[in-house]
mmCIF file of C-alpha atoms in Angstrom:
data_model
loop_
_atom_site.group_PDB
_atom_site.id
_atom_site.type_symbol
_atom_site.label_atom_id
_atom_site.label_comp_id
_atom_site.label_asym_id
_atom_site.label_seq_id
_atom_site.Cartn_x
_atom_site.Cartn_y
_atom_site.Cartn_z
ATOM 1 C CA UNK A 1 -13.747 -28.007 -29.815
ATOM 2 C CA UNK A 2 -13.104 -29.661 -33.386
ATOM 3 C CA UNK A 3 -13.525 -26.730 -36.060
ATOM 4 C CA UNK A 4 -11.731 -23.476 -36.051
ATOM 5 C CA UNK A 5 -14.805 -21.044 -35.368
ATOM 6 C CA UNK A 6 -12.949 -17.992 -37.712
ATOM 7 C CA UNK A 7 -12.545 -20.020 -40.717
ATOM 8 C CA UNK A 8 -14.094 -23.656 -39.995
ATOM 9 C CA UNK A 9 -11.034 -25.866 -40.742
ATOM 10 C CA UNK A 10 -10.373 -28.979 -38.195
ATOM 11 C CA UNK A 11 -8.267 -27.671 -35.166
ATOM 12 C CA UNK A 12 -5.537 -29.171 -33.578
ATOM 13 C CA UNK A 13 -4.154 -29.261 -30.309
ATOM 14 C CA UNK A 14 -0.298 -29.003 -28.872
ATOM 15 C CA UNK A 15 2.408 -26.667 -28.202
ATOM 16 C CA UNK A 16 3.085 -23.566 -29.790
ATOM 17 C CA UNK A 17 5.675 -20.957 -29.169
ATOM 18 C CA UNK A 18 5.407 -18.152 -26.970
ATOM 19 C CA UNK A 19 2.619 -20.426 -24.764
ATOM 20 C CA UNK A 20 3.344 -22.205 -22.087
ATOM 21 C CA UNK A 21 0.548 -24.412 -22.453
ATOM 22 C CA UNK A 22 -0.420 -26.740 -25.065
ATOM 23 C CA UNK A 23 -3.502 -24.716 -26.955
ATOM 24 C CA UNK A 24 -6.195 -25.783 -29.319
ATOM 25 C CA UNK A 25 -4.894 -24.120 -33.017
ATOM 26 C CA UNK A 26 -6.212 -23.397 -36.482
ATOM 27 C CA UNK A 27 -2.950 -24.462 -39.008
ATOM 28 C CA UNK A 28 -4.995 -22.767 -41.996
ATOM 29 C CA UNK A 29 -5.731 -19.229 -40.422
ATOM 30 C CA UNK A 30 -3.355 -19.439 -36.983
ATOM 31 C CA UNK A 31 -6.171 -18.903 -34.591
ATOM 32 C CA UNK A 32 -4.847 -19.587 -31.276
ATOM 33 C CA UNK A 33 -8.169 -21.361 -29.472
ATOM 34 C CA UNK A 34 -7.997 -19.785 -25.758
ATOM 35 C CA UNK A 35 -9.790 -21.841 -23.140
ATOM 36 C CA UNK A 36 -10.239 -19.869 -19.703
ATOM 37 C CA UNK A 37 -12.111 -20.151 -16.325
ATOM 38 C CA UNK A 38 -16.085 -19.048 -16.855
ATOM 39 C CA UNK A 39 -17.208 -16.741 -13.619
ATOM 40 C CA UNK A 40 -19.786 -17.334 -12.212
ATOM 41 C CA UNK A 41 -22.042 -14.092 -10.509
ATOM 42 C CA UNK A 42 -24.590 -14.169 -7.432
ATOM 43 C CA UNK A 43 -26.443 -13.028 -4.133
ATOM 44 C CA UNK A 44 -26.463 -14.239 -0.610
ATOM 45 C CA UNK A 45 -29.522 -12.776 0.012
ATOM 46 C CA UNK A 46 -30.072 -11.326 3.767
ATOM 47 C CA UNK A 47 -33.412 -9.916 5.624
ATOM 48 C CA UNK A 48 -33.206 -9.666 9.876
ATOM 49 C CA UNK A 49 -31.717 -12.482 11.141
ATOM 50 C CA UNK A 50 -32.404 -15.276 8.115
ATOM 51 C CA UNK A 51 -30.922 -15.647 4.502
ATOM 52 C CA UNK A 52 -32.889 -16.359 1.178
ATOM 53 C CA UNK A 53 -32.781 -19.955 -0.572
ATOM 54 C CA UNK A 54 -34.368 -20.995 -3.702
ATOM 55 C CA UNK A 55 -34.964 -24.166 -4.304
ATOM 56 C CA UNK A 56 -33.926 -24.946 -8.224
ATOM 57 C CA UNK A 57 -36.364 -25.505 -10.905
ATOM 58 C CA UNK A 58 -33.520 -26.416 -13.484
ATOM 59 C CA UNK A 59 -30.766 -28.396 -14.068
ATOM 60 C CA UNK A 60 -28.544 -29.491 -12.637
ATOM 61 C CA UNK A 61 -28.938 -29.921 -8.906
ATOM 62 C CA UNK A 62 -32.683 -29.509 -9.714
ATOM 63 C CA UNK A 63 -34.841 -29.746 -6.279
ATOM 64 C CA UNK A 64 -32.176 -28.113 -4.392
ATOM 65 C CA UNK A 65 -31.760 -25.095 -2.212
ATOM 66 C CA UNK A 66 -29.140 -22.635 -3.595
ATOM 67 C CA UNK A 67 -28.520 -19.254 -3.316
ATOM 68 C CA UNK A 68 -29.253 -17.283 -6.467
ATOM 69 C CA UNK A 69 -26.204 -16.899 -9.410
ATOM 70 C CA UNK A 70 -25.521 -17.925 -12.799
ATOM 71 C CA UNK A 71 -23.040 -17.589 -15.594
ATOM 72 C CA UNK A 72 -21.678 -13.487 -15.876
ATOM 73 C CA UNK A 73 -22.614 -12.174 -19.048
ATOM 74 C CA UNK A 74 -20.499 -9.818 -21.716
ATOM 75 C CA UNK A 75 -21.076 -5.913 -20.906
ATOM 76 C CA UNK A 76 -21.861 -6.292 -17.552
ATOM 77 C CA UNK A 77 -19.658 -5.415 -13.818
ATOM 78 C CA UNK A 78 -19.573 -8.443 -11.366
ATOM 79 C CA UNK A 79 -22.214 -6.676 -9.103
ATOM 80 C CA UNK A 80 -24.600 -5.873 -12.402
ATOM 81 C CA UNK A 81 -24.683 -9.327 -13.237
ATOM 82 C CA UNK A 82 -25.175 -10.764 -9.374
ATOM 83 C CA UNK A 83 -28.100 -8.527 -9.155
ATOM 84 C CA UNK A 84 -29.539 -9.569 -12.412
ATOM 85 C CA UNK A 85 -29.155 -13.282 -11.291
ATOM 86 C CA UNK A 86 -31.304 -12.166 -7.917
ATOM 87 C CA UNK A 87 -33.658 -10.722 -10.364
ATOM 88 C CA UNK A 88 -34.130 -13.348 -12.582
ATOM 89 C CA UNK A 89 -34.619 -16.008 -10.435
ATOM 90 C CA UNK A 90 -36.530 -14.533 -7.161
ATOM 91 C CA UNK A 91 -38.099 -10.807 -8.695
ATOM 92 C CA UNK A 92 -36.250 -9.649 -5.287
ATOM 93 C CA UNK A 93 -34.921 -6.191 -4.791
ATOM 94 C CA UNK A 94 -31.443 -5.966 -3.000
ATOM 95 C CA UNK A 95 -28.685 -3.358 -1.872
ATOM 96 C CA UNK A 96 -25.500 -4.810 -2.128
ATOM 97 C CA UNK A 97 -23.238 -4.983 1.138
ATOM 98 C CA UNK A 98 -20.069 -5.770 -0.512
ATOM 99 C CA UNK A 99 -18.337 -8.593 -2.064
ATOM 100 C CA UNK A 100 -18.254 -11.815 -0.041
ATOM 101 C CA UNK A 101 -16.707 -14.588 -1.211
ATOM 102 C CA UNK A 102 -14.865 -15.928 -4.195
ATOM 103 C CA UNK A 103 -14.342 -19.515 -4.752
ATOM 104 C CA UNK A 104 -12.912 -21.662 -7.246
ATOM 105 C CA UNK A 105 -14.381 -25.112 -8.244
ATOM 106 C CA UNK A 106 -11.596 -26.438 -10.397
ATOM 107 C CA UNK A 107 -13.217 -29.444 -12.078
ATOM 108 C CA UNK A 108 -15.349 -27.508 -14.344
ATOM 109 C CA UNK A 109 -13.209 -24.283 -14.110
ATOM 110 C CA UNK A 110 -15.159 -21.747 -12.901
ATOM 111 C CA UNK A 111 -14.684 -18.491 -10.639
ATOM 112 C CA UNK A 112 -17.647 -17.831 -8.545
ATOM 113 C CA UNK A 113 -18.408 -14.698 -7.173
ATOM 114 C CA UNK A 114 -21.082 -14.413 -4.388
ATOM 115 C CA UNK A 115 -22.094 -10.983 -3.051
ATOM 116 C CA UNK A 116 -24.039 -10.140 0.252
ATOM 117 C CA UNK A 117 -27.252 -8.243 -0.273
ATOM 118 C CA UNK A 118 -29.789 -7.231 2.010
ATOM 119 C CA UNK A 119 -33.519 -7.480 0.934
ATOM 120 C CA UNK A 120 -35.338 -4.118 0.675
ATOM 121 C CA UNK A 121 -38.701 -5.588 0.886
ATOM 122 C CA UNK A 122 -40.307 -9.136 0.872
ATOM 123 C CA UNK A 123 -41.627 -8.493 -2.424
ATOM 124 C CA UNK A 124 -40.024 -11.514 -4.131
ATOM 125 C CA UNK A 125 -41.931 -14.421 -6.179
ATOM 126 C CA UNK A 126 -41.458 -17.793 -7.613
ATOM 127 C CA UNK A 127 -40.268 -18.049 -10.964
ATOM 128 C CA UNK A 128 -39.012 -20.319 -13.823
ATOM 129 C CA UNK A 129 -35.915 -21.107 -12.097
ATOM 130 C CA UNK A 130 -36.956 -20.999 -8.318
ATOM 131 C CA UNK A 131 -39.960 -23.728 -7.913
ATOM 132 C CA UNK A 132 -39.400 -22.536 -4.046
ATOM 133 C CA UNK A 133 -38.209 -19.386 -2.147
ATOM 134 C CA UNK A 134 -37.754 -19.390 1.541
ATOM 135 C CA UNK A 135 -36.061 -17.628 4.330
ATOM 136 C CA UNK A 136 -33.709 -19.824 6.671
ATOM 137 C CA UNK A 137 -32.849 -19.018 10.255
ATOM 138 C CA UNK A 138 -29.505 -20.186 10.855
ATOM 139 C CA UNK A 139 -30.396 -22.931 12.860
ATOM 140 C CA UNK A 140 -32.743 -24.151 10.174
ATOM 141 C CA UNK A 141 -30.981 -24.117 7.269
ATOM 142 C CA UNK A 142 -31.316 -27.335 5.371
ATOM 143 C CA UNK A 143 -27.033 -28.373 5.235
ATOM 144 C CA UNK A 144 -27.941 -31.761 3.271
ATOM 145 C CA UNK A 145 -30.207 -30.305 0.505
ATOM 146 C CA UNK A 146 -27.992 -27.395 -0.432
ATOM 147 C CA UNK A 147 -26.883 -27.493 -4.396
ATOM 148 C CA UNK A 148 -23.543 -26.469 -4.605
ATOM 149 C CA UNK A 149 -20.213 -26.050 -2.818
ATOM 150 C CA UNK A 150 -19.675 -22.489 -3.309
ATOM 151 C CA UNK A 151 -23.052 -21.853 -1.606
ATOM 152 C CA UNK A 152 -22.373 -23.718 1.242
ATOM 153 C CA UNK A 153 -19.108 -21.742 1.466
ATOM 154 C CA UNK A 154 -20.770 -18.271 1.176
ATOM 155 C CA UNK A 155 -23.416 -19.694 4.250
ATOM 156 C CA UNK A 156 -21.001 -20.701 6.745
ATOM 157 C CA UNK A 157 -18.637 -18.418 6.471
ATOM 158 C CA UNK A 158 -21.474 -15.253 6.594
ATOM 159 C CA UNK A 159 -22.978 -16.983 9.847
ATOM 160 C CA UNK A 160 -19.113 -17.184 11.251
ATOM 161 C CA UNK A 161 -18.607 -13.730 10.435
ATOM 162 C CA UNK A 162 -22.108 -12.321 11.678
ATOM 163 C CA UNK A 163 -21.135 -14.367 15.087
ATOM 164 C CA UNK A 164 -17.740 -12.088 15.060
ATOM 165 C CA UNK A 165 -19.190 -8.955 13.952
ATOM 166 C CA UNK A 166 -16.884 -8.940 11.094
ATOM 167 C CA UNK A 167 -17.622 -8.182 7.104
ATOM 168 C CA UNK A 168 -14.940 -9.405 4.779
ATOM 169 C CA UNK A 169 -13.929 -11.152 1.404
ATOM 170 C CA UNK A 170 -13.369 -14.981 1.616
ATOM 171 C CA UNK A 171 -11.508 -16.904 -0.866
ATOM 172 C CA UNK A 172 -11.543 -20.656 -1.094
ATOM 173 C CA UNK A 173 -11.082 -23.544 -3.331
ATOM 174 C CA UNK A 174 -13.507 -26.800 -4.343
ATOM 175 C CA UNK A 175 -11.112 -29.868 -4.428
ATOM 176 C CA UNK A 176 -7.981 -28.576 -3.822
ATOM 177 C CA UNK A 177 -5.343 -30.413 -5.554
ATOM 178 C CA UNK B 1 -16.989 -16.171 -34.329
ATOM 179 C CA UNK B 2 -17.585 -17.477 -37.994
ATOM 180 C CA UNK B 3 -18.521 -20.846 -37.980
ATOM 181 C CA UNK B 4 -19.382 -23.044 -35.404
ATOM 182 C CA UNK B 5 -16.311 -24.807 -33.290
ATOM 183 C CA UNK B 6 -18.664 -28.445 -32.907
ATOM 184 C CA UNK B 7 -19.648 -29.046 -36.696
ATOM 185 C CA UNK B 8 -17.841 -26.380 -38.528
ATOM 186 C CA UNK B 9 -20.873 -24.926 -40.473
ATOM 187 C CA UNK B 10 -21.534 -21.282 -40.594
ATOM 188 C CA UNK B 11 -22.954 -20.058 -37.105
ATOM 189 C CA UNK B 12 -26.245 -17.333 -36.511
ATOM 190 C CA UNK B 13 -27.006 -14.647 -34.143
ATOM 191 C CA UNK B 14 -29.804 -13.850 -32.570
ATOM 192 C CA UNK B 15 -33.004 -14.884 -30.010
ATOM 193 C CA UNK B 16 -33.440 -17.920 -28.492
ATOM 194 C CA UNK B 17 -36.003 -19.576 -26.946
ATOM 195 C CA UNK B 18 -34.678 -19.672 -22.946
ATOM 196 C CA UNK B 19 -32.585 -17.204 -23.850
ATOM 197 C CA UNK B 20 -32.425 -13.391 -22.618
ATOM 198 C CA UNK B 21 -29.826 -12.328 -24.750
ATOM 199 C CA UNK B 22 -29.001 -12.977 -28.185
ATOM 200 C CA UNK B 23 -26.583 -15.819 -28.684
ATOM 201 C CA UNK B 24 -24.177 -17.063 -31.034
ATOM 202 C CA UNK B 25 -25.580 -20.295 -32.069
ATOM 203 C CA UNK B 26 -25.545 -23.405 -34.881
ATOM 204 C CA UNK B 27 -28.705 -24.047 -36.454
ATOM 205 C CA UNK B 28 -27.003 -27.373 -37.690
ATOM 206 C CA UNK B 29 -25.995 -29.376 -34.688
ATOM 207 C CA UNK B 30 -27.918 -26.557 -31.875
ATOM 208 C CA UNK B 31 -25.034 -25.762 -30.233
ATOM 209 C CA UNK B 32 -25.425 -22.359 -28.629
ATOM 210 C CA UNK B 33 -21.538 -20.949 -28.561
ATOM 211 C CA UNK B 34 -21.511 -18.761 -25.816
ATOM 212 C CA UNK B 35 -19.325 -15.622 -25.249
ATOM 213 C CA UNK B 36 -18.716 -14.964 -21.367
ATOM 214 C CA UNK B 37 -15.838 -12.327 -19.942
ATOM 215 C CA UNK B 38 -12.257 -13.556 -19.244
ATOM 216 C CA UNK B 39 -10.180 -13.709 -16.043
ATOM 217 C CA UNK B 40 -7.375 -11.565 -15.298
ATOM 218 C CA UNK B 41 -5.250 -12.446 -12.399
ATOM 219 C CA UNK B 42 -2.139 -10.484 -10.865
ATOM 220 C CA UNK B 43 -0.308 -9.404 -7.800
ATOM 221 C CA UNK B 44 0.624 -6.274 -5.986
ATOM 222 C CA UNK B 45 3.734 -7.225 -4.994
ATOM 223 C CA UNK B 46 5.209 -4.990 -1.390
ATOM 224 C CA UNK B 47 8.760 -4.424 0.086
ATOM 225 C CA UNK B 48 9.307 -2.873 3.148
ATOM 226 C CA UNK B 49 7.820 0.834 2.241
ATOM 227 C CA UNK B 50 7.818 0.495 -1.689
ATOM 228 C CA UNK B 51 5.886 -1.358 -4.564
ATOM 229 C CA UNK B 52 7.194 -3.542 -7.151
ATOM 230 C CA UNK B 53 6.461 -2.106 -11.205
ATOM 231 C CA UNK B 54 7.626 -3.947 -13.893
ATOM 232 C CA UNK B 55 8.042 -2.015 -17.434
ATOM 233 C CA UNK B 56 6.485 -4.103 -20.284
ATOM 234 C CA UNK B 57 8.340 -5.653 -22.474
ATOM 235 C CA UNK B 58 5.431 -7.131 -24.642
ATOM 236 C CA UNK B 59 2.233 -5.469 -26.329
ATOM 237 C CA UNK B 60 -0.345 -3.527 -25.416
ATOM 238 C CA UNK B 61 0.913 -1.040 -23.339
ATOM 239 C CA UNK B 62 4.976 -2.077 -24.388
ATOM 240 C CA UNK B 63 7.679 0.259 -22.261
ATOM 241 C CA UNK B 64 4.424 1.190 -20.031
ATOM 242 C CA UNK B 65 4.650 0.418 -16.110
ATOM 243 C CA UNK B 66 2.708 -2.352 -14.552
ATOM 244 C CA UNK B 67 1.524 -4.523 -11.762
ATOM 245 C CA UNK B 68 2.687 -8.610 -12.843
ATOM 246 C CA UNK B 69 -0.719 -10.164 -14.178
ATOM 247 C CA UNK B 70 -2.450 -11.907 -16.692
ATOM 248 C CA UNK B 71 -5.269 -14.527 -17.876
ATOM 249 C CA UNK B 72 -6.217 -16.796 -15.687
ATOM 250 C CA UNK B 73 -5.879 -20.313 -16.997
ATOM 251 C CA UNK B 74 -8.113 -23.668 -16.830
ATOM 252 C CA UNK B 75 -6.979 -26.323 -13.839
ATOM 253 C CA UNK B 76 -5.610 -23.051 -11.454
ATOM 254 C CA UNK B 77 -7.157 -21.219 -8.845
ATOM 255 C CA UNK B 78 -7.393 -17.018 -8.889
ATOM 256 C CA UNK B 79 -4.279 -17.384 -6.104
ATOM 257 C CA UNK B 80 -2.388 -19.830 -8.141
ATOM 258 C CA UNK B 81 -2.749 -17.944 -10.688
ATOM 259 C CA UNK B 82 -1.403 -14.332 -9.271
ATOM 260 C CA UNK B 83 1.375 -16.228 -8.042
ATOM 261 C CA UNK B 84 2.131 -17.731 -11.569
ATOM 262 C CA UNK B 85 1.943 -14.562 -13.513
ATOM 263 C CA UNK B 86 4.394 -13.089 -11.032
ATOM 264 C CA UNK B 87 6.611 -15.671 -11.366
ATOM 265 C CA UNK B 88 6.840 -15.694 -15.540
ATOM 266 C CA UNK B 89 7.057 -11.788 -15.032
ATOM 267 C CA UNK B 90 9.620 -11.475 -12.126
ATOM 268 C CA UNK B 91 11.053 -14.643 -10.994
ATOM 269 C CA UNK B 92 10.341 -13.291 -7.966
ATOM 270 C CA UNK B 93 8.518 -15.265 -4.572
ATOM 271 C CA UNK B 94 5.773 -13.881 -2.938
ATOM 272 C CA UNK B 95 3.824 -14.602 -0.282
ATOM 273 C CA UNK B 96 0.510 -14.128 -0.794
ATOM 274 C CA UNK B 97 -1.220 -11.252 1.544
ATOM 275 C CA UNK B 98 -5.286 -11.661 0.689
ATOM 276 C CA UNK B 99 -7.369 -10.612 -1.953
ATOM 277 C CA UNK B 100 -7.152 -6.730 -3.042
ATOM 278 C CA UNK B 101 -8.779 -5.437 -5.829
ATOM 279 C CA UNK B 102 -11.342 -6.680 -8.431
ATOM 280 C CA UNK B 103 -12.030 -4.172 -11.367
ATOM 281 C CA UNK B 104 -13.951 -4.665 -14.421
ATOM 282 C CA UNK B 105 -12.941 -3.482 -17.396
ATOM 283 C CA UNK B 106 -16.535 -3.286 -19.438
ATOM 284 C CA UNK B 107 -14.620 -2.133 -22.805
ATOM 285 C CA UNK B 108 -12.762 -5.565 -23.368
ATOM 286 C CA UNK B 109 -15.501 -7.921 -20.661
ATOM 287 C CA UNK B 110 -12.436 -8.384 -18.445
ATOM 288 C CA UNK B 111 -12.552 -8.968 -14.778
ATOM 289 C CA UNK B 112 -9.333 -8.197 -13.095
ATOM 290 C CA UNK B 113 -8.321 -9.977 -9.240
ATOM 291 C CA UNK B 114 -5.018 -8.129 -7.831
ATOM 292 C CA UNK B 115 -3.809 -9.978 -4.960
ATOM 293 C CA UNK B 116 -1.743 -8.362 -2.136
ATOM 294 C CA UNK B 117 1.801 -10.089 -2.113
ATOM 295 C CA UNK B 118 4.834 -9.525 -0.083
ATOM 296 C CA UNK B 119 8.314 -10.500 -1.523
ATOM 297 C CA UNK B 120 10.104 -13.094 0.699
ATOM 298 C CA UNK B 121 13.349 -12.206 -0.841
ATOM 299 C CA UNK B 122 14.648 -9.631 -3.380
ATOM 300 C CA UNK B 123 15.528 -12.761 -5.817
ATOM 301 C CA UNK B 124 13.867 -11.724 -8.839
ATOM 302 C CA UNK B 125 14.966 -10.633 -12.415
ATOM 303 C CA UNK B 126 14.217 -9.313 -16.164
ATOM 304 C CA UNK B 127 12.189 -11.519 -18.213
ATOM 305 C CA UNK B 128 11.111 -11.543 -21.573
ATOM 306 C CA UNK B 129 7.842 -9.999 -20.649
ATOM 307 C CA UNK B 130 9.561 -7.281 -18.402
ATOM 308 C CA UNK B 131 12.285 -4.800 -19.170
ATOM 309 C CA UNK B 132 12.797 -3.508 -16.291
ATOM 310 C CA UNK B 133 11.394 -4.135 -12.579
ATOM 311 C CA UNK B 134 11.546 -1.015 -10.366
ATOM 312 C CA UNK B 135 10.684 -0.858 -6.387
ATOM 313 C CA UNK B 136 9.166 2.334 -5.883
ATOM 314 C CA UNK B 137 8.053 4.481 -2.595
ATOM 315 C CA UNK B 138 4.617 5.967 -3.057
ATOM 316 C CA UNK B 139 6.307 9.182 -4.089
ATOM 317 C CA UNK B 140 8.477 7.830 -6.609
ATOM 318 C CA UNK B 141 5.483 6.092 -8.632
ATOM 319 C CA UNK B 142 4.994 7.604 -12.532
ATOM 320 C CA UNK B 143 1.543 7.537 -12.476
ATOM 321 C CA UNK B 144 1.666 9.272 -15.957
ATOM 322 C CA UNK B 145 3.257 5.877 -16.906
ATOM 323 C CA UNK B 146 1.057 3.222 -15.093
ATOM 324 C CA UNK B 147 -0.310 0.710 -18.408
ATOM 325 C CA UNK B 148 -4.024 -0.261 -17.593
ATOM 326 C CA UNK B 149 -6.540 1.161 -15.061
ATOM 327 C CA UNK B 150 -6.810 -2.070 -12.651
ATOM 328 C CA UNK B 151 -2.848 -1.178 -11.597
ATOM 329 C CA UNK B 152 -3.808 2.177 -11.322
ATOM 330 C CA UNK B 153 -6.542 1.385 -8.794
ATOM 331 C CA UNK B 154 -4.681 -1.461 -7.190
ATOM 332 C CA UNK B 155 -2.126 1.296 -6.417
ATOM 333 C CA UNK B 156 -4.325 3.985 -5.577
ATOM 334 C CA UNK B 157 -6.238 1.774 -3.020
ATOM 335 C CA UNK B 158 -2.941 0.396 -1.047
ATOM 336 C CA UNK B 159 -1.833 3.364 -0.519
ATOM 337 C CA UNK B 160 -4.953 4.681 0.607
ATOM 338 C CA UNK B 161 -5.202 1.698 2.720
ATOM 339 C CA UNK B 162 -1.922 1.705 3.952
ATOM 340 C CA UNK B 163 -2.025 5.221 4.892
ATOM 341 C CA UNK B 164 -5.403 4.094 7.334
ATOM 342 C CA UNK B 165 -3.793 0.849 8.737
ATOM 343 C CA UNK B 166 -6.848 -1.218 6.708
ATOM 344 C CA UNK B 167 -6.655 -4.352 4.568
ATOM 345 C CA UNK B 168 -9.843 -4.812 2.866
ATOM 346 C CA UNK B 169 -10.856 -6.045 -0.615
ATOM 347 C CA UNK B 170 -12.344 -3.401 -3.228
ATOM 348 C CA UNK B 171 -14.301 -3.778 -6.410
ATOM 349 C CA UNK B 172 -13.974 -1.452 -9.235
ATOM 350 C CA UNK B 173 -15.165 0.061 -12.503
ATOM 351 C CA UNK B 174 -13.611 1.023 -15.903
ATOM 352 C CA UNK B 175 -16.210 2.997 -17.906
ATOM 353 C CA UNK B 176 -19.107 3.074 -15.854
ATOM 354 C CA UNK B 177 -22.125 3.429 -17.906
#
């Protein structure tokens, strides 16, 4: 961030009063320049006993199984845009279970929010952001290939609560300080 | 969003290509600038029978009755966060219970998270974002007073909760469409 984006003058960046964090500023117009956590919105997609992975057809991570999610968009709940992610990149129709996990991945500051859904139908298709789309039995779920941390958290902890019988929220953290 | 916060030329609106909704963007130096919904975080903070309020000493909603919360800042997790609201609101230690309540609020692209705290002590005091901090029994809340929606529901939904011997997480709406 380098120019103030209400009236294009260079910003600066320090303290100011009444924050209690040093903020990015406009001296000409007093902007205050607010950076915050970006959430993230998505699907752990569920049919019988297996779960849905797409394999990525973008960067980053490209080649990669991941469950489907992306950034949450303006004008939009958190279960709107998790279903629209599903839709974009699998064409798959869903009925959301609930909300199941939330996790924080501090070094690029985002929020993600992961939702269980169960497929209505196995009418799903490959598309410009899924060069793959295949349902994983527990047992054959490829650990090692899987694109991010938060997915990898929503997995293991749905196949430790399916073993218990239990459905619940799960917070957790990448790289806890 | 007037010019753009990279090159400081005047920014555009509208269709890009890889793009399904329009976007702020630069036609200068390409950057796309865009606009995603901010983080609230914030606490619903138990003793013994009653709930903590605090009356707001700071706009919107000032003199109004509320549950401690506010953005969620870069470099802290949703939990960190709850707690650190609380504590510029209260002074007052918590320890934190689980996850309660997540409620968007579609007029202002907010997403609220209201963790369940209890107080470890009654150590807390007036700040210069509260004016007064109230425990209340369920009876004794002024609902006619409560400043946003997302306290309203946090409070609604403990009790209800409570009252069934359940701790669970729940996801709300402000304005559904």
């Amino acid at each position: 961030m380098k120019f103030c984006s209400n009236c294009g003058s260079p910003i600066q960046h320090g303290e100011l009063p009444g924050e209690h964090l040093p903020r990015y500023y406009c001296a000409v117009c007093g902007t205050i320049h607010y950076e915050n956590p970006k959430v993230i919105v998505g699907c752990l997609p569920i049919w019988e006993d297996k779960v849905m992975l797409c394999k990525r057809g973008i960067e980053p991570q490209y080649g990669l199984w991941n469950i489907p999610g992306g950034f949450m968009e303006n004008d939009e709940t958190v279960e709107e845009g998790a279903v629209r992610e599903m839709t974009e990149e699998t064409g798959g129709n869903v009925r959301v279970l609930g909300l199941h996990t939330i996790y924080n991945v501090l070094p690029v500051n985002q929020v993600h929010l992961h939702f269980l859904v169960e497929l209505v139908d196995l009418n799903y298709s490959l598309t410009e952001e899924s060069i793959d789309i295949q349902l994983f039995k527990e047992e054959e779920i490829p650990w090692r290939e899987i694109a991010f941390a938060s997915s990898r958290f929503a997995l293991k902890r749905y196949f430790a609560d399916r073993q218990q019988g239990l459905r619940q929220t799960h917070v957790g953290t990448y790289k806890t300080r």
